[in-house]
Tab-separated table of C-alpha atoms and ligand atoms in Angstrom:
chain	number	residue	atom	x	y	z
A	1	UNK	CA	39.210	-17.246	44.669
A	2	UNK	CA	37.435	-14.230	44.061
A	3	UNK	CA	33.880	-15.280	44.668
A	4	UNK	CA	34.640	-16.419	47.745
A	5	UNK	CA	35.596	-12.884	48.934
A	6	UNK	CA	33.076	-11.448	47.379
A	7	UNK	CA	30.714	-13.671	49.221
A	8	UNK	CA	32.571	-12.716	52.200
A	9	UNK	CA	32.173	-9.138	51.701
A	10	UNK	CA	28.297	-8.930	50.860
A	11	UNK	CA	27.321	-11.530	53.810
A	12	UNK	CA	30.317	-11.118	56.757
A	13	UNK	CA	30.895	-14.955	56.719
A	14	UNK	CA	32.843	-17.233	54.555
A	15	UNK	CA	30.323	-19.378	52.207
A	16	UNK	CA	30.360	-22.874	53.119
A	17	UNK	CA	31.451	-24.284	49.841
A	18	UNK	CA	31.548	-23.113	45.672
A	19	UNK	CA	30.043	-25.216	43.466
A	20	UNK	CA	29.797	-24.841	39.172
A	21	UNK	CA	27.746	-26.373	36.715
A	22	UNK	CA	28.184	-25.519	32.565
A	23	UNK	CA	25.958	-23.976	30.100
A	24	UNK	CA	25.673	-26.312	27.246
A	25	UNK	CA	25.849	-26.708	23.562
A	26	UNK	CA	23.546	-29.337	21.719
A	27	UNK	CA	25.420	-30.834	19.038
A	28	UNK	CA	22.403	-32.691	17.740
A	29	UNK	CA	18.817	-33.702	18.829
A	30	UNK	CA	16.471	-30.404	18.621
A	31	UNK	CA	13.258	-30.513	20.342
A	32	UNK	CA	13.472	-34.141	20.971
A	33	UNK	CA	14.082	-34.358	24.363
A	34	UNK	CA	10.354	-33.386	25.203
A	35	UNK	CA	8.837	-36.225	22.792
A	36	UNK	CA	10.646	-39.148	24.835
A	37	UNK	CA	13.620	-39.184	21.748
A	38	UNK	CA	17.316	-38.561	21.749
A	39	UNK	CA	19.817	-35.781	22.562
A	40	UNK	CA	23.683	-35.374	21.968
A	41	UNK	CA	24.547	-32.646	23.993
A	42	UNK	CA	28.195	-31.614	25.308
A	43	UNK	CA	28.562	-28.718	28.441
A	44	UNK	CA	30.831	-26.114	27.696
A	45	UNK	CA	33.674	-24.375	29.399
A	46	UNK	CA	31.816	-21.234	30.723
A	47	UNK	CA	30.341	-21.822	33.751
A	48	UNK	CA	27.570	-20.669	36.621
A	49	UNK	CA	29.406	-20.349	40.093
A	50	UNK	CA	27.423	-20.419	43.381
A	51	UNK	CA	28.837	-19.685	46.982
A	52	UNK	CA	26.345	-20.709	49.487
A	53	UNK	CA	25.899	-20.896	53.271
A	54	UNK	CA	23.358	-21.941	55.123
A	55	UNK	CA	21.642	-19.786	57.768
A	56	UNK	CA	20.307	-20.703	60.930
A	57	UNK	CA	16.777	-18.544	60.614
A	58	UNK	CA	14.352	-18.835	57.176
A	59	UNK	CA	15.685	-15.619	55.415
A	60	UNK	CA	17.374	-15.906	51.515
A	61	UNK	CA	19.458	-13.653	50.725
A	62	UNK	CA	20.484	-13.767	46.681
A	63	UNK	CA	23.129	-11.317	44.970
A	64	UNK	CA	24.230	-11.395	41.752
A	65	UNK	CA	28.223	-10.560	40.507
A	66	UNK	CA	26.040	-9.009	37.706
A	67	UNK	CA	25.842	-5.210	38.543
A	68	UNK	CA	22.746	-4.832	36.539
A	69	UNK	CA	21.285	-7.866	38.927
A	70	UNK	CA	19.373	-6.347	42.032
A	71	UNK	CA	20.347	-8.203	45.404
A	72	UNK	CA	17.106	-9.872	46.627
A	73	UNK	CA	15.750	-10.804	50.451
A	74	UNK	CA	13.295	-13.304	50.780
A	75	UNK	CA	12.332	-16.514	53.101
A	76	UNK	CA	11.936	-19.978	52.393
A	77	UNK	CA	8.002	-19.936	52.553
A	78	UNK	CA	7.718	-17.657	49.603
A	79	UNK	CA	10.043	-19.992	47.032
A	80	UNK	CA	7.294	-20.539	44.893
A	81	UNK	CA	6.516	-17.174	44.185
A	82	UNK	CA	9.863	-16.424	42.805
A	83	UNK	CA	10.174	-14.275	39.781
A	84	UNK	CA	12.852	-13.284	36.972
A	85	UNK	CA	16.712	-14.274	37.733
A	86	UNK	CA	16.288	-15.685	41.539
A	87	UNK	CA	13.058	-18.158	40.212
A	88	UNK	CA	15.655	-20.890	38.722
A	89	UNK	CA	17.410	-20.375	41.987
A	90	UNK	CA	14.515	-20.463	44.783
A	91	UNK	CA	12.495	-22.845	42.178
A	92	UNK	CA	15.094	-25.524	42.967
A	93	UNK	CA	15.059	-25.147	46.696
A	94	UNK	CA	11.186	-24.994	46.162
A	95	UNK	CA	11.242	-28.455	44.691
A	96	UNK	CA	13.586	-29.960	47.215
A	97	UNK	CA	10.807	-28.662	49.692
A	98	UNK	CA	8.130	-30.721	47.401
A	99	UNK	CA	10.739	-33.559	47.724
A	100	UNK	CA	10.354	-33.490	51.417
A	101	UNK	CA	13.569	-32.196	52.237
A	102	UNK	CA	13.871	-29.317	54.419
A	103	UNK	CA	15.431	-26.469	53.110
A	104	UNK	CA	16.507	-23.647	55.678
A	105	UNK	CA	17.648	-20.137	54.776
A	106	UNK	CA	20.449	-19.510	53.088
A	107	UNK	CA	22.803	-16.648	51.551
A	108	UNK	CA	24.143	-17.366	47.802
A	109	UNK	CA	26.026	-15.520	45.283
A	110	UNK	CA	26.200	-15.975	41.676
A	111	UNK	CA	28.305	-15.538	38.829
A	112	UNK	CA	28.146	-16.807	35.336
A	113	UNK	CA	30.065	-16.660	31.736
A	114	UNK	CA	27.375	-18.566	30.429
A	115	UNK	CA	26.359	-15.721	28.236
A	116	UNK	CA	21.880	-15.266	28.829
A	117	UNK	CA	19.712	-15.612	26.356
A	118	UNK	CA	22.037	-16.998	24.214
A	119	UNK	CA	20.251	-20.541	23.650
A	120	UNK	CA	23.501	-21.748	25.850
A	121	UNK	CA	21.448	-22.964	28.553
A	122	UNK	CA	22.677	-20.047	30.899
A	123	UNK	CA	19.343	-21.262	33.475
A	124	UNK	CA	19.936	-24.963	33.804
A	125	UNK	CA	23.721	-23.963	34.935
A	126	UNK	CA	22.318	-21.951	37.274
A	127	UNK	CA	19.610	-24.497	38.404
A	128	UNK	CA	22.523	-27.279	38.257
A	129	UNK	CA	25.060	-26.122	40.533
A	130	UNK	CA	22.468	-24.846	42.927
A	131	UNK	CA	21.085	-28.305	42.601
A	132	UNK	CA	24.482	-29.873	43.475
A	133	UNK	CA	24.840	-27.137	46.233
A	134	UNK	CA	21.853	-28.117	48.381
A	135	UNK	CA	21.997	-31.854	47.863
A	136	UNK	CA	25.672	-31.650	49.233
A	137	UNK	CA	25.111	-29.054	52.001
A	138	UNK	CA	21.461	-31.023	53.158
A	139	UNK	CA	23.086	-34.594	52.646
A	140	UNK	CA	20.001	-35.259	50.248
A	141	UNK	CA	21.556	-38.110	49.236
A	142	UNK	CA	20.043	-37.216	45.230
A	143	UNK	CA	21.998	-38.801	42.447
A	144	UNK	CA	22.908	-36.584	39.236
A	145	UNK	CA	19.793	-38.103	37.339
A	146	UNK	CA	17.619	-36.836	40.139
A	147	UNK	CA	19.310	-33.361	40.659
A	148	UNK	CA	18.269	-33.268	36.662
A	149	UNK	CA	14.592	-33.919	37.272
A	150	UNK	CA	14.977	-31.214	40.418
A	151	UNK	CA	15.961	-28.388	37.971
A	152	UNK	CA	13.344	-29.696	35.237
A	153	UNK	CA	10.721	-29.367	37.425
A	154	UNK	CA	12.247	-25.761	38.891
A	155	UNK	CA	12.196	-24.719	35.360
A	156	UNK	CA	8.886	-26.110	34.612
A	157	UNK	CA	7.058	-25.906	37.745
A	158	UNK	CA	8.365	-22.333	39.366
A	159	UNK	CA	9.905	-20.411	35.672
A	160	UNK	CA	6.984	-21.810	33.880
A	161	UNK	CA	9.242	-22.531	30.969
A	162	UNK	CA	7.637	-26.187	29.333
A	163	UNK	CA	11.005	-26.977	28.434
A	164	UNK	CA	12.502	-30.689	28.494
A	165	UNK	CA	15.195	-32.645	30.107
A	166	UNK	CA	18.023	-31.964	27.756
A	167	UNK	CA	19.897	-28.552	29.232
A	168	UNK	CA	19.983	-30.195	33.128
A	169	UNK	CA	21.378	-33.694	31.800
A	170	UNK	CA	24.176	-31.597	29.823
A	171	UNK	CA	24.841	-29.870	33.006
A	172	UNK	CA	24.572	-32.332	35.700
A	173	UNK	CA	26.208	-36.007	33.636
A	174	UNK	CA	28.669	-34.511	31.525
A	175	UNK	CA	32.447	-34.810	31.342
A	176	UNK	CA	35.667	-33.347	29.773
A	177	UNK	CA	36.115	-34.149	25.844
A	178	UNK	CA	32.638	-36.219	25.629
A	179	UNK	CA	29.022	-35.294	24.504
A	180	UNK	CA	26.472	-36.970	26.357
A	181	UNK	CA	23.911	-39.353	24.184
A	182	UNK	CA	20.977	-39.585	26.364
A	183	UNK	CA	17.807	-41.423	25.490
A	184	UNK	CA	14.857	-39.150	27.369
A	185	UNK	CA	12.705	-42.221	27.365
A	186	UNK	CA	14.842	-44.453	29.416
A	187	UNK	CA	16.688	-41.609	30.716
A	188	UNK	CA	19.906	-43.544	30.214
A	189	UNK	CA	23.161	-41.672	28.964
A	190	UNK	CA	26.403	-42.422	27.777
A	191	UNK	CA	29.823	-40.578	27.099
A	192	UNK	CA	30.897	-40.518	23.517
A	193	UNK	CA	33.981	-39.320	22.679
A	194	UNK	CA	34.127	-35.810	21.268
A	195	UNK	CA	37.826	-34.482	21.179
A	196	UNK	CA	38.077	-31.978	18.466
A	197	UNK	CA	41.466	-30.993	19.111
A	198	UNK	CA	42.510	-33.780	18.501
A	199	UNK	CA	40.748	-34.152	15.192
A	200	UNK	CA	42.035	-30.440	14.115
A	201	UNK	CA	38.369	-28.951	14.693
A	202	UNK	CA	36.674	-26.522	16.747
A	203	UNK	CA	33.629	-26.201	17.447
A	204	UNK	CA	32.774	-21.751	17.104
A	205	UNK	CA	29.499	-20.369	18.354
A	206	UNK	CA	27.695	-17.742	16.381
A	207	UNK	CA	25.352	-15.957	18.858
A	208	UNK	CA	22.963	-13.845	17.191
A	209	UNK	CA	21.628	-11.516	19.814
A	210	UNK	CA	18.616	-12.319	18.768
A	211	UNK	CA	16.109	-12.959	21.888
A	212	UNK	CA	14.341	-15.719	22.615
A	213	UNK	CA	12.122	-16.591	26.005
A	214	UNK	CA	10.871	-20.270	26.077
A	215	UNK	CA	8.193	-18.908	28.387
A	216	UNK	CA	6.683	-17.663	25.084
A	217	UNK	CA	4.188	-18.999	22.432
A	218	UNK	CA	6.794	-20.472	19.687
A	219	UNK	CA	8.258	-23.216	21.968
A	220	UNK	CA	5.149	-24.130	23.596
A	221	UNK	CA	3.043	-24.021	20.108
A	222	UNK	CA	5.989	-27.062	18.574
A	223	UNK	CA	5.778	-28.678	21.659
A	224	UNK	CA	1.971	-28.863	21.521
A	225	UNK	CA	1.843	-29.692	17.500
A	226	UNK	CA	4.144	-32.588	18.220
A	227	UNK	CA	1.664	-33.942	21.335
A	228	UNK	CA	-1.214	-33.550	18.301
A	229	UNK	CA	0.941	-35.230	15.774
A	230	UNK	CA	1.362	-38.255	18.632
A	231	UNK	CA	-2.142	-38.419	19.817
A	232	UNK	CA	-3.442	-38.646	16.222
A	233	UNK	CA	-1.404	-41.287	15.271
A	234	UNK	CA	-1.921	-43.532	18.222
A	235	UNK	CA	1.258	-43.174	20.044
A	236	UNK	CA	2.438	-42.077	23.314
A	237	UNK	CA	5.273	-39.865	22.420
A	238	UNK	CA	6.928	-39.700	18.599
A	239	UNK	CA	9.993	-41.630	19.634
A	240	UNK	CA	7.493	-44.554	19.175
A	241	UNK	CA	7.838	-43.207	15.289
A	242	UNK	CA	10.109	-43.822	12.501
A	243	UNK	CA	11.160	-42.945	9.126
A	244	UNK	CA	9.047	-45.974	7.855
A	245	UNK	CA	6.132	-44.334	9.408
A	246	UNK	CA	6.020	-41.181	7.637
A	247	UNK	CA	3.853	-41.824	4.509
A	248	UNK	CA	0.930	-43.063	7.427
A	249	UNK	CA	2.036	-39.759	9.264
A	250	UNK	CA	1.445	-37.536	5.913
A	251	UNK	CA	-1.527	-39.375	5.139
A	252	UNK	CA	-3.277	-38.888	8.360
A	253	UNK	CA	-1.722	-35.268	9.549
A	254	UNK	CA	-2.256	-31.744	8.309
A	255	UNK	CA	0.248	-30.538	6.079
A	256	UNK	CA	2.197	-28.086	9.412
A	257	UNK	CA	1.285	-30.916	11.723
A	258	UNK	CA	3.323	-33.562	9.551
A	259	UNK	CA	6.265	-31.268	8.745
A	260	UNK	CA	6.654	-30.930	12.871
A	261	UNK	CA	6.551	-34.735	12.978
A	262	UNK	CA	8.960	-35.414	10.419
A	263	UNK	CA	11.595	-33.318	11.895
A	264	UNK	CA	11.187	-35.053	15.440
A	265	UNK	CA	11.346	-38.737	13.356
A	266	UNK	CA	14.262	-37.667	11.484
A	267	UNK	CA	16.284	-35.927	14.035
A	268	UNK	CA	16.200	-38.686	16.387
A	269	UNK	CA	16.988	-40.859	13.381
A	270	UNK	CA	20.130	-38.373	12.733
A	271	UNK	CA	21.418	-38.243	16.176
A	272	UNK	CA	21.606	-42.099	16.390
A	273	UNK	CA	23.496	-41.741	13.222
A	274	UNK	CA	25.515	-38.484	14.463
A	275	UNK	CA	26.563	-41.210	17.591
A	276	UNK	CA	27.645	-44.011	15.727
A	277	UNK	CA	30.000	-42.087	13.459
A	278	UNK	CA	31.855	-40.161	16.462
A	279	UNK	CA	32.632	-43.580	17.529
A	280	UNK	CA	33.566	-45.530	14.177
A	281	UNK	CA	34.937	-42.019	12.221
A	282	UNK	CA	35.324	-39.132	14.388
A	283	UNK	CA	33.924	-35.797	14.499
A	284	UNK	CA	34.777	-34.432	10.917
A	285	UNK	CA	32.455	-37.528	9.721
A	286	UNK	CA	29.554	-35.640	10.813
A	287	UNK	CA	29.096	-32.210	8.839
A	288	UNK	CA	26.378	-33.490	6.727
A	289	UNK	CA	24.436	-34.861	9.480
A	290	UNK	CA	24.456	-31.184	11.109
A	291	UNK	CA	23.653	-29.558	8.418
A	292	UNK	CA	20.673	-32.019	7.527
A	293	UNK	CA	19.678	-31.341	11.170
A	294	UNK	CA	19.247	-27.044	10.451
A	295	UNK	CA	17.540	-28.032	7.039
A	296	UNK	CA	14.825	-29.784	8.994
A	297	UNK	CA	14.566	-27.219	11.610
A	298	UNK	CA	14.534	-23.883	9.184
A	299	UNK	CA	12.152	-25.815	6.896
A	300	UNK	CA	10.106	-28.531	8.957
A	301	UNK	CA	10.168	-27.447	12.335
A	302	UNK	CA	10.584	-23.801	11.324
A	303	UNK	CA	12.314	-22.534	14.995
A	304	UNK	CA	15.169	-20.853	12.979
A	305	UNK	CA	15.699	-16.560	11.584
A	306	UNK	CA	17.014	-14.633	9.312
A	307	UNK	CA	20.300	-14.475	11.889
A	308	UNK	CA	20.487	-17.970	12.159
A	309	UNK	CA	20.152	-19.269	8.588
A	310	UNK	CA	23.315	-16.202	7.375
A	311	UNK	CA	24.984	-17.691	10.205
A	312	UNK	CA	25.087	-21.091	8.639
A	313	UNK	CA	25.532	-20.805	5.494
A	314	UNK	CA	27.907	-18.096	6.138
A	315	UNK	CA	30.061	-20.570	7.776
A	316	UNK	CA	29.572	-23.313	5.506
A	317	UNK	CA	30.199	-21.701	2.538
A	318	UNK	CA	33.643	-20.645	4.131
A	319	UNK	CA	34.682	-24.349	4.643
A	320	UNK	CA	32.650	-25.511	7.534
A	321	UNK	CA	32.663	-29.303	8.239
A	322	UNK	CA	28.855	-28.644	9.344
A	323	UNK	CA	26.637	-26.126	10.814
A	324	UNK	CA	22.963	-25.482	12.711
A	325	UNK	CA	21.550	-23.711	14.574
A	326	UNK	CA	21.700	-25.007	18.448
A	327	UNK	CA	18.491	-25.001	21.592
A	328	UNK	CA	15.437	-24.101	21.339
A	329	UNK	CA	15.432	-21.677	18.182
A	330	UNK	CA	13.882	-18.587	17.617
A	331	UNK	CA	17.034	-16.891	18.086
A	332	UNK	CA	20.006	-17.546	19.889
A	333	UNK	CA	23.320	-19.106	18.570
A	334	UNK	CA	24.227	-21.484	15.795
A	335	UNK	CA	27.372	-23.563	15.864
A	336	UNK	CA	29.745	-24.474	13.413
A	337	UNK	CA	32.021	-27.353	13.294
A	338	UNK	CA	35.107	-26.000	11.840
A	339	UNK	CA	38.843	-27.031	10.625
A	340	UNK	CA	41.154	-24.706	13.464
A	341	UNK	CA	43.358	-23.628	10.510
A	342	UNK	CA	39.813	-21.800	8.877
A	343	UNK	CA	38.488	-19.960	11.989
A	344	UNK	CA	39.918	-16.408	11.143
A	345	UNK	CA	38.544	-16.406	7.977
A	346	UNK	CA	35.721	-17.799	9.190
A	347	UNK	CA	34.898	-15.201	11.683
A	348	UNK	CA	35.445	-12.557	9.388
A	349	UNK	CA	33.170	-13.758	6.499
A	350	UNK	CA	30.380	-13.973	9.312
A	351	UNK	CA	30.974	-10.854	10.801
A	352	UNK	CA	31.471	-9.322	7.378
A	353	UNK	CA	27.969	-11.353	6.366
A	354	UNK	CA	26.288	-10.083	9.370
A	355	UNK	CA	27.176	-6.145	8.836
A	356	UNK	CA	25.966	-6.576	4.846
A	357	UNK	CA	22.777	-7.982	6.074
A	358	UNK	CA	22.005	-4.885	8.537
A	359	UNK	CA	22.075	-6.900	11.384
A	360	UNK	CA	23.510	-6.575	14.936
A	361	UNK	CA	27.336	-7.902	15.438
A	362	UNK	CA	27.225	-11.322	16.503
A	363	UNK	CA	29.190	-12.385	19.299
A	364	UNK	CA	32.048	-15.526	18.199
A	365	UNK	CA	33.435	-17.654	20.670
A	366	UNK	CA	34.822	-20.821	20.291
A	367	UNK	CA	34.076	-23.421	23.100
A	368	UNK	CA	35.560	-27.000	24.258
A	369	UNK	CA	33.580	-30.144	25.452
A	370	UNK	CA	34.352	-29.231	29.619
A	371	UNK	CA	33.496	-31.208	32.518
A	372	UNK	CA	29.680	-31.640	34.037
A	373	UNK	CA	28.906	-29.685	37.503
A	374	UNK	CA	30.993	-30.286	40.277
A	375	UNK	CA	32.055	-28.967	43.839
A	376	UNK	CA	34.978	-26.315	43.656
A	377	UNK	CA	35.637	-25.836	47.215
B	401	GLA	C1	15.561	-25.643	25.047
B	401	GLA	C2	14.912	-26.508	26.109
B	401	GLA	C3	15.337	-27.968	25.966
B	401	GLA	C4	15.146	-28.467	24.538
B	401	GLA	C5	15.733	-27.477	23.534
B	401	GLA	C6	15.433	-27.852	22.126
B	401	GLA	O1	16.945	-25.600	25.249
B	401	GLA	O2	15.262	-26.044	27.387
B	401	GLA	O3	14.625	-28.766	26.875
B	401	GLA	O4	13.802	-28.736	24.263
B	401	GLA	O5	15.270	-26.158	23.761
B	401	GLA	O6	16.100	-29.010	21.782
């Protein structure tokens, strides 16, 4: 395995072990996971590889395969300073620290095809199999819903990104042909089938190109409208909400304030319906659902673009069982649930869609539901 001499070439010694974790694609549940409500996530077959070994003294030692990725030296008492690529990295050895676990120095290499900045959840992989790493190599004894909360609060605590629990428990409790359902309140998840061979589908990603940072204002500013939205209705968290209660929500909420509510009611609303008709119908019984889901976001929750929305309705329009955009928004890629015998015509009429419109050439892929994290040697 290539990393492996890789690792061996950069640091003289052979790592002690290769571990992976997926990037992720949410199939339904935007922006929920931060107001206690549901996701229906499934991790995807590109992956963030680590090869770690632990060193005897308190030097780090990070490389990248990237070539445009500087190597970086560091020690264990500066994790929390971490900055750009190495943060999600250090920022989960800094929170094993805070865990009381002692962390000595170590030399890792990386490599990814989780594409960044893609809204694929290219830092959680990275977090996740680092996660799984250390807990393995330190005999933490951590299960996989704690290793979720230890890359949460890297990404929160050390990125500074006030991002929920969604891209970790993707990562960390997923498996092969299933989507996760997690409920961020109770933090309980279960495996529903999602084989879409099977059903004659695949599932193609549209990424735009189009940047997004979830250190920035647009994230943050829904996350604090929908803490408003709860505190001025009385609640704890807009799970406690449902459609019944949105004529008291409109009533007693600013016109932007209620349109940010209504998508969180009505998207938790849709992925409890998204769930039961994977398991009663199968995945072509839910275009409608995802498209309902990008209506609410372009309109309500507004976190879509330009890219996004010809990206959708490109695909729709060209016999799509359903399509939305997929993360946090802003940018980033839409998916598209599609019949296998449409995707060349598909692809073209978006690339074709994308060139009319002056933008920048998308990149297609088409990705499987692939097994959660797990140790490769
Ligand atoms: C990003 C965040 C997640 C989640 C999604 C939106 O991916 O990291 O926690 O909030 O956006 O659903």
């Amino acid at each position: 395995m290539s990393i492996i001499d890789d690792f061996q070439s950069h640091f003289d010694a052979a790592p002690d072990g290769v571990w992976q974790a997926p990037g992720r694609v949410n199939l339904i549940g935007e922006h929920t996971d931060y107001n206690n409500g549901f996701v229906l996530p499934f991790a995807i077959d590109r992956q963030a590889r680590v090869a770690v070994r632990l060193r005897s003294d308190s030097v780090i030692r990070l490389r990248s395969a990237s070539a445009e990725v500087a190597p970086i030296e560091t020690s264990v008492d500066q994790l929390s300073s971490a900055k750009g690529w190495s943060a999600y990295l250090l920022g989960v050895a800094w929170v094993l620290r805070e865990l009381g676990i002692s962390v000595p120095g170590f030399d890792l290499l990386l490599e990814s095809t989780v594409p960044s900045g893609a809204g694929l959840s290219s830092s959680a992989a990275l977090e996740s199999a680092t996660a799984l790493a250390f807990n393995e190599l330190l005999d933490a004894g951590l299960s996989r819903k704690e290793l979720v909360i230890v890359g949460h609060r890297a990404e929160n605590e050390v990125v500074g990104a006030p991002t929920g629990i969604l891209d970790q428990s993707a990562s960390l409790l997923a498996a092969e042909g299933r989507a996760v359902f997690l409920d961020c309140l109770s933090r309980e998840s279960e495996l529903v089938p999602l084989d879409l061979p099977a059903a004659g589908l695949a599932m193609l990603v549209i990424d735009t190109k189009v940047s997004h940072a979830h250190a920035d204002g647009g994230y943050s500013a829904r996350r604090a409208s929908c803490e408003r939205g709860a505190s001025a209705l009385g609640v704890d968290s807009l799970r406690e909400l449902s459609v019944e209660d949105l004529p008291r929500a409109q009533t007693a909420l600013n016109e932007e304030t209620f349109r940010r509510v209504r998508h969180i009611v009505t998207e938790n609303a849709r992925v409890l319906e998204v769930v039961a008709a994977l398991r009663s119908s199968g995945p072509r019984s839910i275009g409608e659902l995802l498209n309902a889901s990008h209506l609410s976001m372009r309109d309500d929750f507004e976190i879509s673009c330009p890219e996004l929305d010809l990206a959708v309705e490109t695909t729709q329009r060209n016999g799509a069982i359903g399509a939305r955009m997929t993360g946090g928004g802003f940018g980033g890629s839409a998916i598209a649930l599609i019949p296998l015998e449409r995707e060349q015509q598909i692809r073209s009429a978006v690339l074709l869609a994308f060139s009319v419109a002056g933008f920048s050439t998308p990149d297609l892929f088409t990705v499987l539901p692939g097994p959660g994290a797990q140790r490769l040697v």
